[in-house]
Structures are given as structure tokens and as C-alpha cells.
């Protein structure tokens, strides 16, 4: 075989020549990438953000919901802040499903999907991901034993009973996991009209069921309520999700990405994550134990008498609500921003002529609350004829907002319940609003709502009122 004769001087120089060639290639690549980035930046800068940002989202306990008739939610708060900072009006549309939301993007009906769209091949071909990234996976919910989780690996689930919602993605995942492990999982489906994922977490905490599976973001939202539970074991692969724009609007996605890369929006996002996923949604702890033995309910009884009398209500109902709302703490501020003795939301306060600096004033708070109750009673008089029964609806509406109570009345009528009775009827329909098949029902106007707190609120206020009625003079 002929050998290749290379000049020794050339052989010595060859490594340096290769280095120069590689360097030139790298430099050319770097310059090309810089030009592409500059082109994107120039395109973004030459396109003006619209005066009105058309946004689609979905009802959910984290993305968007109404509480006391005020819009809230992690994604809603983020996109609202983006629009405000960029000087845009926000036009929000609630889509009936993820598929419908993607179709709205594709048809140009909206500019942005402010909802966790999965970053998968299925959606990658239709939308361009943008904005903050979330990473979720399904996790096992189990009781702590001596402060530690008993199950630390999915293989230890063999032979254990796991209860999940019927027809849910959790059931589908467990069936796949059972195949992966070669069988042995005891999977139990739980099917009730009013059952939601959070109910199963509570059932594990109460010992009614041994184990369940939920999404990690739902686990995070409920962690504060159940310190005796562990949710650290993942039972699925992580799933990335981001907001989305149509491919033709990729420049808008670039603007959104650039915005969330800034320090101030990053800090705001961290605050919102804490607000929606870590802060307790519970009412005030009973730091003041109610003593009715002296014929009084609170230091504000005279004010309750005065303003309840003006609207024809029993003042002891308003006093019972105040105890449940704030524990008679005039300085209390809830996770949602409700303030003062009667926990009035800022927007509601403005609507009733209550200045921000007066919300913590007990007389001003009671006066405004009495007018709110009177208005709720007038609205609900068209739906519930019996005044004693209607009082339960009014108390519920004060806690949840009138929209959710009207939705529950409509659901009760549609699904064979009595729309003029609270217990076992409208209260059950209110619980149904936590499930997608009901909060997306055509008769529902206010979307998702976690009704458990309102149902408990009505029961507790009425129980306290009954005690006060027997011990405290009218």
C-alpha cells in the first residue's frame, strides 16, 4: 500500500491549521446565531403590542376563577400584570376546553393562551410555547408514619390499595403503572357527583382511604392544610407546560419571554406562586372563644343591632357572620384581600361607597355588610320564596359571591334537585361546581368554584346563630 508522504514541517503545522479551521467555523456559527437573534429582536421591536391583548384561559383552581365575584388565579394575575405593565387592555375569554382554546389561537380569535398548555409534540405543531414554565407530575398522597413516608419507591405500591377518581387521568396512570410493575396494584375507583381531587386528599388525612394520587400542583395547594401527609413520591414522568401563541404570533411570544426574564416580573411571579400555592385559604383561627353566658356576642353588638335593624334582619345573624369571617379582628386581611371585621373585598367596598381607609373601621364595615346582605336578599327573593330558607342562600352568597349561588340554583333545577331548598339540594349543586363537567355546563355562568368552604360556612354561621338566639336577647 502506498504511503502518504507529508512534509514534516506541514505535519507540525497541521494541528494549528485544524484549530484555525474549527475556530473559523465556530465564529461563523456564533455570528449566524447572533444575526438570527438580532433579526428576531428587530422583528419584535418593529411590531407594536396591540392596544387590547385578547387572552383565552380555562377555569381551574389555579389558572382562573371567581371568588366573591372578583376574578383571581395564578395565570390570570400574571397576564393581567403583563398587560398593565405594557399599557394594554385585557380582553379575557374563558374557553370550554384546552382543545377549543388551541383552536381559538389557530383561528386568530385570541392572541394568547394564558393557561398551562402541555409542551408535547401534539401541541408543538400547532402553537409556540412562551411565558413561564411549569413542571408537574402525579404524586402519591400518603400519611406520614413517625414523621416519615412509609412508601419511598413505586415498587412498594404492589399489594397496596390506591383510591382515585373514576374515569380520571390518575386512574389511567395507575393502570399503566400496574402493567409496568407486572400487576399487583389494588386500584379502587371512587365515583360521586360532588367528588373532587381535594376530597380524596382529605379522606387520606382522615384515614377513610389509605392512598391516593394527585397532580403535584394540587398537592402544593393543599400542603398547608394537611401537614400529616407526604406528597414527595412521583408516580409519573414530569410534564412541562407553558402559555402559548399561534406560530404567526411568535413575535408576541418573544416579547412575553423577554418580559418574564426581567427581575421585577420574576419577583412578582415568585410572590404569586406563594400566594396561590402556599398561603392558607382557611378562615381565621378561633383565637377568641365565644362566650355567650353574659348575654353578649361581641363588643360590636350595638352596631349589629343598629344596622341589621335598618334592613329588617336579626342582628345575631350578622354577628355570627362576623365571628366566622374575622373572629372580630378588625385588622384581619385574608389571602384573597378581603379586609376588616366583615371581610369585605376592595372592589365590593368601592361599589358600596366604602373608602379603602375605612374598611377596617368596625361601624363602616358593619354598615356596608348590612347593605350587601339586603341587596343579596332582594336578588335571591326572585329565586327563593321562603324568607327563612332564603337566609341560607344569602349567607352563602355573602361568602362565595352571588354568581356561584345562582349557578348552583340553575344546576339544582337541571339535575333534579329542589332549587328552593339549601340543605341537600342547592348546597350539593354548589359542590358540583368543582368538577369540569358541571362548571362547564351551559347553565353555569361563573365557572369553577370550590364550594366546600361555602357549604361549611353556612352551616357554621347558622349553628352559631342558633346558639346566640337561645342565649342572647334580640
Coordinates of C-alpha atoms in Angstrom, one line a residue:
X1 CA 0.0 0.0 0.0
X2 CA 1.3 3.4 -1.0
X3 CA 2.1 5.7 1.9
X4 CA 1.2 9.4 2.0
X5 CA 4.3 11.5 2.3
X6 CA 3.7 14.8 4.2
X7 CA 6.3 17.4 4.6
X8 CA 7.4 17.2 8.3
X9 CA 7.0 21.0 8.6
X10 CA 3.4 20.7 7.3
X11 CA 2.8 17.8 9.7
X12 CA 3.9 20.0 12.6
X13 CA 1.6 22.9 11.4
X14 CA -1.5 20.6 10.9
X15 CA -2.9 20.9 14.5
X16 CA -2.7 24.6 14.3
X17 CA -4.4 24.6 10.9
X18 CA -7.2 22.5 12.4
X19 CA -7.6 24.8 15.3
X20 CA -7.9 27.8 13.0
X21 CA -10.5 26.0 10.8
X22 CA -12.6 24.9 13.9
X23 CA -12.3 28.4 15.3
X24 CA -13.5 29.9 12.0
X25 CA -16.4 27.5 11.9
X26 CA -17.4 28.4 15.5
X27 CA -17.1 32.1 14.8
X28 CA -19.3 31.8 11.7
X29 CA -21.9 29.8 13.7
X30 CA -21.8 32.3 16.5
X31 CA -22.2 35.2 14.1
X32 CA -25.0 33.5 12.3
X33 CA -26.9 32.9 15.6
X34 CA -26.3 36.5 16.6
X35 CA -27.7 37.6 13.3
X36 CA -30.8 35.4 13.8
X37 CA -31.3 36.7 17.4
X38 CA -30.9 40.3 16.1
X39 CA -33.4 39.6 13.4
X40 CA -35.9 38.2 15.9
X41 CA -35.3 41.2 18.2
X42 CA -35.7 43.7 15.4
X43 CA -38.9 42.0 14.2
X44 CA -40.2 42.1 17.8
X45 CA -39.3 45.7 18.2
X46 CA -40.9 46.7 14.9
X47 CA -44.2 45.0 15.8
X48 CA -46.2 47.1 18.2
X49 CA -48.0 45.3 21.0
X50 CA -51.8 45.6 20.5
X51 CA -53.9 48.1 22.4
X52 CA -56.0 45.2 23.6
X53 CA -54.5 41.8 24.4
X54 CA -57.0 39.1 23.6
X55 CA -56.4 36.2 26.0
X56 CA -58.0 32.8 26.4
X57 CA -57.8 30.7 29.5
X58 CA -59.7 27.9 31.3
X59 CA -61.5 27.9 34.6
X60 CA -59.4 26.0 37.2
X61 CA -58.4 26.3 40.8
X62 CA -55.0 27.7 39.8
X63 CA -55.4 29.5 36.5
X64 CA -58.7 31.4 36.7
X65 CA -61.7 31.5 39.0
X66 CA -64.2 33.9 40.6
X67 CA -64.2 34.4 44.3
X68 CA -66.7 36.8 45.9
X69 CA -67.3 37.9 42.3
X70 CA -63.7 39.0 41.8
X71 CA -61.5 37.4 39.1
X72 CA -58.5 35.6 40.5
X73 CA -56.0 32.9 39.7
X74 CA -52.3 32.5 39.1
X75 CA -52.2 32.7 35.3
X76 CA -54.9 35.5 35.4
X77 CA -52.8 37.5 37.8
X78 CA -49.7 37.1 35.8
X79 CA -51.2 38.0 32.4
X80 CA -53.1 41.0 34.0
X81 CA -49.8 42.3 35.3
X82 CA -48.1 41.8 31.9
X83 CA -50.9 43.7 30.2
X84 CA -50.8 46.6 32.7
X85 CA -47.0 46.9 32.5
X86 CA -47.2 47.1 28.7
X87 CA -50.1 49.5 28.7
X88 CA -52.6 47.1 27.1
X89 CA -56.3 46.5 27.9
X90 CA -57.0 42.8 28.7
X91 CA -59.9 41.1 26.9
X92 CA -60.4 37.7 28.6
X93 CA -62.3 34.8 27.1
X94 CA -62.8 31.5 29.0
X95 CA -62.6 28.6 26.6
X96 CA -64.7 25.4 27.3
X97 CA -61.7 23.1 26.8
X98 CA -58.0 23.0 26.1
X99 CA -58.7 21.8 22.5
X100 CA -61.1 24.7 21.9
X101 CA -58.5 27.2 23.3
X102 CA -55.9 26.0 20.8
X103 CA -58.4 26.3 18.0
X104 CA -59.1 29.9 19.1
X105 CA -55.4 30.6 18.8
X106 CA -55.2 29.0 15.4
X107 CA -58.2 30.9 14.0
X108 CA -56.9 34.2 15.3
X109 CA -59.8 34.8 17.7
X110 CA -57.3 35.3 20.5
X111 CA -53.6 36.4 20.7
X112 CA -52.5 34.3 23.8
X113 CA -53.5 31.3 25.7
X114 CA -52.7 32.1 29.4
X115 CA -53.0 28.5 30.6
X116 CA -50.6 25.6 31.1
X117 CA -50.6 24.1 27.6
X118 CA -48.6 20.9 27.7
X119 CA -45.2 21.1 25.8
X120 CA -45.7 18.0 23.7
X121 CA -45.3 17.0 20.1
X122 CA -49.1 17.1 19.8
X123 CA -49.3 20.8 20.6
X124 CA -45.9 21.8 19.3
X125 CA -47.2 21.5 15.8
X126 CA -50.0 23.9 16.5
X127 CA -48.7 26.5 19.0
X128 CA -45.5 28.2 20.1
X129 CA -44.8 27.9 23.8
X130 CA -44.0 31.1 25.7
X131 CA -44.0 32.6 29.1
X132 CA -43.4 31.0 32.5
X133 CA -42.7 27.2 32.5
X134 CA -44.4 24.9 35.0
X135 CA -43.4 21.4 35.7
X136 CA -45.9 19.0 37.1
X137 CA -46.2 15.3 37.7
X138 CA -48.5 12.9 39.5
X139 CA -47.6 12.2 43.2
X140 CA -48.6 9.7 45.8
X141 CA -50.5 11.1 48.8
X142 CA -49.8 9.0 51.9
X143 CA -49.9 9.5 55.7
X144 CA -46.6 10.2 57.4
X145 CA -45.5 7.4 59.9
X146 CA -43.4 8.8 62.7
X147 CA -42.8 11.9 60.6
X148 CA -41.6 9.9 57.6
X149 CA -43.2 8.5 54.4
X150 CA -43.7 4.7 54.5
X151 CA -43.6 4.3 50.7
X152 CA -40.4 5.7 49.1
X153 CA -40.5 3.7 45.8
X154 CA -43.3 2.9 43.4
X155 CA -42.4 -0.8 43.6
X156 CA -43.6 -0.7 47.2
X157 CA -47.1 0.0 45.9
X158 CA -47.6 -3.6 44.9
X159 CA -50.3 -5.1 47.2
X160 CA -51.4 -1.6 48.4
X161 CA -54.9 -0.1 47.8
X162 CA -54.9 3.2 46.0
X163 CA -58.2 5.1 45.6
X164 CA -58.6 7.6 42.7
X165 CA -61.4 9.4 40.9
X166 CA -63.2 7.2 38.4
X167 CA -62.6 8.0 34.7
X168 CA -59.7 10.2 35.6
X169 CA -56.1 10.6 34.3
X170 CA -55.0 9.3 37.7
X171 CA -56.8 6.0 37.1
X172 CA -55.3 5.8 33.6
X173 CA -51.8 6.4 35.0
X174 CA -52.2 3.8 37.7
X175 CA -53.4 1.2 35.2
X176 CA -50.3 1.8 33.2
X177 CA -48.1 1.7 36.3
X178 CA -49.7 -1.6 37.2
X179 CA -48.7 -3.0 33.8
X180 CA -45.2 -1.7 34.2
X181 CA -44.8 -3.4 37.6
X182 CA -46.2 -6.7 36.4
X183 CA -49.5 -6.3 38.3
X184 CA -50.4 -6.3 42.0
X185 CA -51.7 -2.8 42.5
X186 CA -55.2 -2.6 44.1
X187 CA -56.8 0.3 42.3
X188 CA -60.2 1.5 43.6
X189 CA -62.3 3.9 41.6
X190 CA -64.3 6.4 43.6
X191 CA -67.3 7.9 41.7
X192 CA -69.5 10.7 43.2
X193 CA -71.1 13.7 41.6
X194 CA -69.5 16.1 44.1
X195 CA -66.2 14.4 44.5
X196 CA -63.1 16.4 43.6
X197 CA -59.4 15.6 43.9
X198 CA -59.1 17.6 47.2
X199 CA -61.8 15.4 48.7
X200 CA -59.5 12.4 48.3
X201 CA -56.6 14.2 49.9
X202 CA -58.8 14.9 52.9
X203 CA -60.0 11.3 53.0
X204 CA -56.4 10.1 53.2
X205 CA -55.8 12.6 56.0
X206 CA -58.8 11.4 57.9
X207 CA -58.0 7.7 57.4
X208 CA -61.0 6.9 55.2
X209 CA -58.8 5.7 52.4
X210 CA -55.2 4.6 52.5
X211 CA -53.6 6.3 49.5
X212 CA -54.5 8.4 46.5
X213 CA -52.7 10.1 43.6
X214 CA -53.0 13.8 42.6
X215 CA -51.1 16.3 40.5
X216 CA -48.1 18.0 42.2
X217 CA -49.6 21.5 41.8
X218 CA -52.8 20.4 43.6
X219 CA -50.7 18.7 46.2
X220 CA -48.8 22.0 46.7
X221 CA -52.1 24.0 47.0
X222 CA -53.2 21.6 49.8
X223 CA -49.9 21.1 51.6
X224 CA -50.7 23.7 54.2
X225 CA -54.0 22.1 55.2
X226 CA -52.6 18.6 55.8
X227 CA -49.2 18.7 57.5
X228 CA -49.5 15.0 58.3
X229 CA -49.4 13.9 54.7
X230 CA -46.5 13.3 52.3
X231 CA -46.6 14.0 48.6
X232 CA -42.9 13.6 47.7
X233 CA -43.1 10.4 45.7
X234 CA -43.6 10.9 42.0
X235 CA -45.5 8.2 40.1
X236 CA -45.3 9.7 36.6
X237 CA -42.8 11.5 34.4
X238 CA -42.7 15.3 34.7
X239 CA -44.8 17.2 32.3
X240 CA -43.7 20.7 31.1
X241 CA -46.4 23.3 30.3
X242 CA -46.3 26.9 29.2
X243 CA -48.5 29.6 27.8
X244 CA -48.9 29.6 24.0
X245 CA -49.3 31.7 20.9
X246 CA -50.0 30.8 17.3
X247 CA -46.9 30.4 15.1
X248 CA -47.8 33.6 13.2
X249 CA -47.7 35.4 16.6
X250 CA -44.3 34.1 17.7
X251 CA -43.0 37.7 18.0
X252 CA -45.6 38.2 20.8
X253 CA -44.2 35.0 22.5
X254 CA -40.7 36.5 22.2
X255 CA -42.0 39.7 23.9
X256 CA -43.6 37.7 26.7
X257 CA -40.4 35.7 27.2
X258 CA -38.3 38.8 27.4
X259 CA -40.7 40.4 29.9
X260 CA -40.6 37.4 32.3
X261 CA -36.8 37.3 32.1
X262 CA -36.7 40.7 33.8
X263 CA -36.1 40.9 37.5
X264 CA -39.3 42.6 38.6
X265 CA -41.7 40.2 36.8
X266 CA -39.6 37.3 38.2
X267 CA -40.1 38.5 41.7
X268 CA -43.8 39.1 41.2
X269 CA -44.2 35.6 39.8
X270 CA -42.5 34.2 42.9
X271 CA -44.9 36.2 45.1
X272 CA -47.9 34.9 43.1
X273 CA -46.7 31.3 43.4
X274 CA -46.5 31.7 47.2
X275 CA -49.9 33.5 47.2
X276 CA -51.8 30.8 45.3
X277 CA -49.9 27.6 46.2
X278 CA -48.6 28.2 49.8
X279 CA -50.9 30.7 51.6
X280 CA -53.6 29.1 53.7
X281 CA -57.2 29.6 52.4
X282 CA -58.6 28.7 55.7
X283 CA -60.7 31.2 57.7
X284 CA -59.4 32.8 60.9
X285 CA -58.4 30.5 63.8
X286 CA -60.8 31.0 66.8
X287 CA -58.3 32.9 69.0
X288 CA -61.4 34.4 70.7
X289 CA -63.6 31.8 72.2
X290 CA -67.2 32.9 72.0
X291 CA -68.7 33.3 75.5
X292 CA -72.5 33.9 75.3
X293 CA -73.1 33.5 79.0
X294 CA -73.2 37.2 79.7
X295 CA -75.9 37.8 77.0
X296 CA -73.5 39.4 74.5
X297 CA -71.8 38.1 71.3
X298 CA -69.2 40.8 70.7
X299 CA -68.0 44.3 71.6
X300 CA -69.9 45.5 68.5
X301 CA -73.4 44.2 69.4
X302 CA -74.9 47.7 69.4
X303 CA -73.6 48.3 65.9
X304 CA -75.0 45.0 64.7
X305 CA -78.4 45.8 66.2
X306 CA -78.5 49.2 64.6
X307 CA -77.6 48.3 61.0
X308 CA -79.3 44.9 60.9
X309 CA -82.4 46.7 62.1
X310 CA -82.3 49.0 59.2
X311 CA -82.6 46.1 56.8
X312 CA -85.0 44.0 58.9
X313 CA -82.5 41.3 59.7
X314 CA -81.8 39.6 63.0
X315 CA -78.6 41.3 64.2
X316 CA -77.4 38.0 65.7
X317 CA -77.0 36.6 62.1
X318 CA -74.6 39.4 61.2
X319 CA -72.7 39.0 64.5
X320 CA -72.4 35.3 63.8
X321 CA -71.0 36.0 60.3
X322 CA -68.5 38.5 61.7
X323 CA -67.2 35.9 64.1
X324 CA -66.8 33.4 61.3
X325 CA -65.4 36.0 58.9
X326 CA -62.8 37.7 61.1
X327 CA -63.0 36.4 64.7
X328 CA -64.0 40.0 65.5
X329 CA -60.5 41.1 64.3
X330 CA -60.9 44.5 62.6
X331 CA -57.4 44.4 61.1
X332 CA -57.6 41.0 59.5
X333 CA -56.7 40.6 55.8
X334 CA -57.5 37.3 54.1
X335 CA -55.4 35.5 51.4
X336 CA -57.8 37.0 48.8
X337 CA -57.5 40.6 50.0
X338 CA -60.8 40.8 52.0
X339 CA -60.4 43.1 54.9
X340 CA -61.9 44.2 58.2
X341 CA -64.5 42.9 60.6
X342 CA -66.9 41.7 57.9
X343 CA -64.1 40.8 55.4
X344 CA -65.2 43.0 52.5
X345 CA -63.4 42.8 49.2
X346 CA -61.8 46.0 48.0
X347 CA -63.9 46.1 44.8
X348 CA -67.1 45.5 46.7
X349 CA -66.1 48.2 49.2
X350 CA -65.8 50.7 46.4
X351 CA -69.1 49.7 44.9
X352 CA -70.8 50.4 48.3
X353 CA -69.0 53.7 48.8
X354 CA -66.7 52.4 51.5
X355 CA -63.2 54.1 51.1
X356 CA -60.1 51.9 51.5
X357 CA -59.1 53.7 54.6
X358 CA -62.5 52.9 56.2
X359 CA -62.7 49.2 55.6
X360 CA -61.1 48.4 59.0
X361 CA -63.5 50.7 60.8
X362 CA -66.0 48.4 62.5
X363 CA -69.0 50.6 62.1
X364 CA -68.3 51.3 58.4
X365 CA -67.7 47.6 57.8
X366 CA -70.9 46.5 59.5
X367 CA -72.9 49.2 57.7
X368 CA -71.6 48.1 54.3
X369 CA -72.1 44.4 55.1
X370 CA -75.8 45.1 56.1
X371 CA -76.4 46.8 52.7
X372 CA -74.7 43.9 50.9
X373 CA -76.9 41.4 52.7
X374 CA -80.0 43.4 51.8
X375 CA -79.1 43.5 48.1
X376 CA -78.3 39.8 48.1
X377 CA -81.7 39.1 49.7
X378 CA -83.5 41.2 47.0
X379 CA -81.8 39.3 44.2
X380 CA -82.5 35.9 45.7
X381 CA -86.1 36.7 46.5
X382 CA -86.8 36.1 42.8
X383 CA -85.4 32.6 43.2
X384 CA -86.3 31.5 46.8
X385 CA -89.7 32.5 48.1
X386 CA -89.5 31.4 51.7
X387 CA -87.6 34.1 53.7
X388 CA -86.2 31.7 56.3
X389 CA -84.9 29.3 53.7
X390 CA -83.6 32.3 51.6
X391 CA -81.4 33.4 54.5
X392 CA -79.2 30.4 54.0
X393 CA -78.8 31.3 50.3
X394 CA -77.9 34.9 51.3
X395 CA -75.3 33.8 53.8
X396 CA -73.8 31.5 51.2
X397 CA -73.8 34.3 48.6
X398 CA -72.0 36.7 51.0
X399 CA -69.2 34.1 51.3
X400 CA -68.9 32.9 47.7
X401 CA -70.4 35.7 45.6
X402 CA -73.9 35.8 44.1
X403 CA -72.8 34.3 40.8
X404 CA -71.9 30.9 42.2
X405 CA -75.1 30.7 44.2
X406 CA -77.2 31.5 41.1
X407 CA -75.2 28.8 39.2
X408 CA -75.9 26.3 41.9
X409 CA -79.6 27.1 41.8
X410 CA -79.5 26.5 38.0
X411 CA -77.7 23.2 38.4
X412 CA -80.1 22.1 41.1
X413 CA -83.0 22.7 38.8
X414 CA -81.4 21.0 35.8
X415 CA -80.3 17.9 37.7
X416 CA -83.4 17.0 39.6
X417 CA -82.8 18.9 42.9
X418 CA -85.0 21.4 44.6
X419 CA -83.7 24.9 43.6
X420 CA -85.5 26.5 46.6
X421 CA -84.0 24.3 49.3
X422 CA -80.5 24.7 50.6
X423 CA -79.6 21.5 52.5
X424 CA -79.1 18.5 50.3
X425 CA -80.1 20.4 47.2
X426 CA -78.6 23.7 46.2
X427 CA -75.6 23.1 48.6
X428 CA -75.0 19.8 46.8
X429 CA -75.2 21.6 43.4
X430 CA -72.7 24.1 44.7
X431 CA -70.2 21.3 45.4
X432 CA -70.7 20.0 41.9
X433 CA -69.1 23.3 40.6
X434 CA -65.7 21.9 41.4
X435 CA -65.9 19.3 38.6
X436 CA -65.3 20.3 34.9
X437 CA -68.4 18.5 33.6
X438 CA -70.6 20.8 35.8
X439 CA -68.7 24.1 35.8
X440 CA -68.6 24.0 32.0
X441 CA -72.3 23.2 31.9
X442 CA -74.2 25.7 29.7
X443 CA -76.4 26.8 32.7
X444 CA -73.3 27.8 34.6
X445 CA -72.1 31.4 34.2
X446 CA -69.4 31.8 36.9
X447 CA -67.3 28.7 36.2
X448 CA -65.2 26.7 38.6
X449 CA -65.8 27.1 42.4
X450 CA -64.6 25.1 45.3
X451 CA -67.9 25.0 47.2
X452 CA -66.8 23.1 50.3
X453 CA -65.8 26.2 52.2
X454 CA -69.1 28.0 51.5
X455 CA -71.2 25.0 52.5
X456 CA -69.2 24.7 55.8
X457 CA -69.5 28.5 56.2
X458 CA -73.3 28.4 56.0
X459 CA -73.6 25.5 58.4
X460 CA -71.3 27.1 61.0
X461 CA -72.9 30.6 60.8
X462 CA -76.3 29.1 61.3
X463 CA -75.2 26.8 64.2
X464 CA -73.7 29.8 65.9
X465 CA -76.8 31.9 65.3
X466 CA -78.9 29.2 66.9
X467 CA -76.8 29.2 70.0
X468 CA -76.9 33.0 70.1
X469 CA -80.7 33.0 69.6
X470 CA -81.1 30.9 72.7
X471 CA -78.6 32.9 74.9
X472 CA -78.7 36.5 73.7
X473 CA -81.7 38.7 73.6
X474 CA -82.9 40.2 70.3

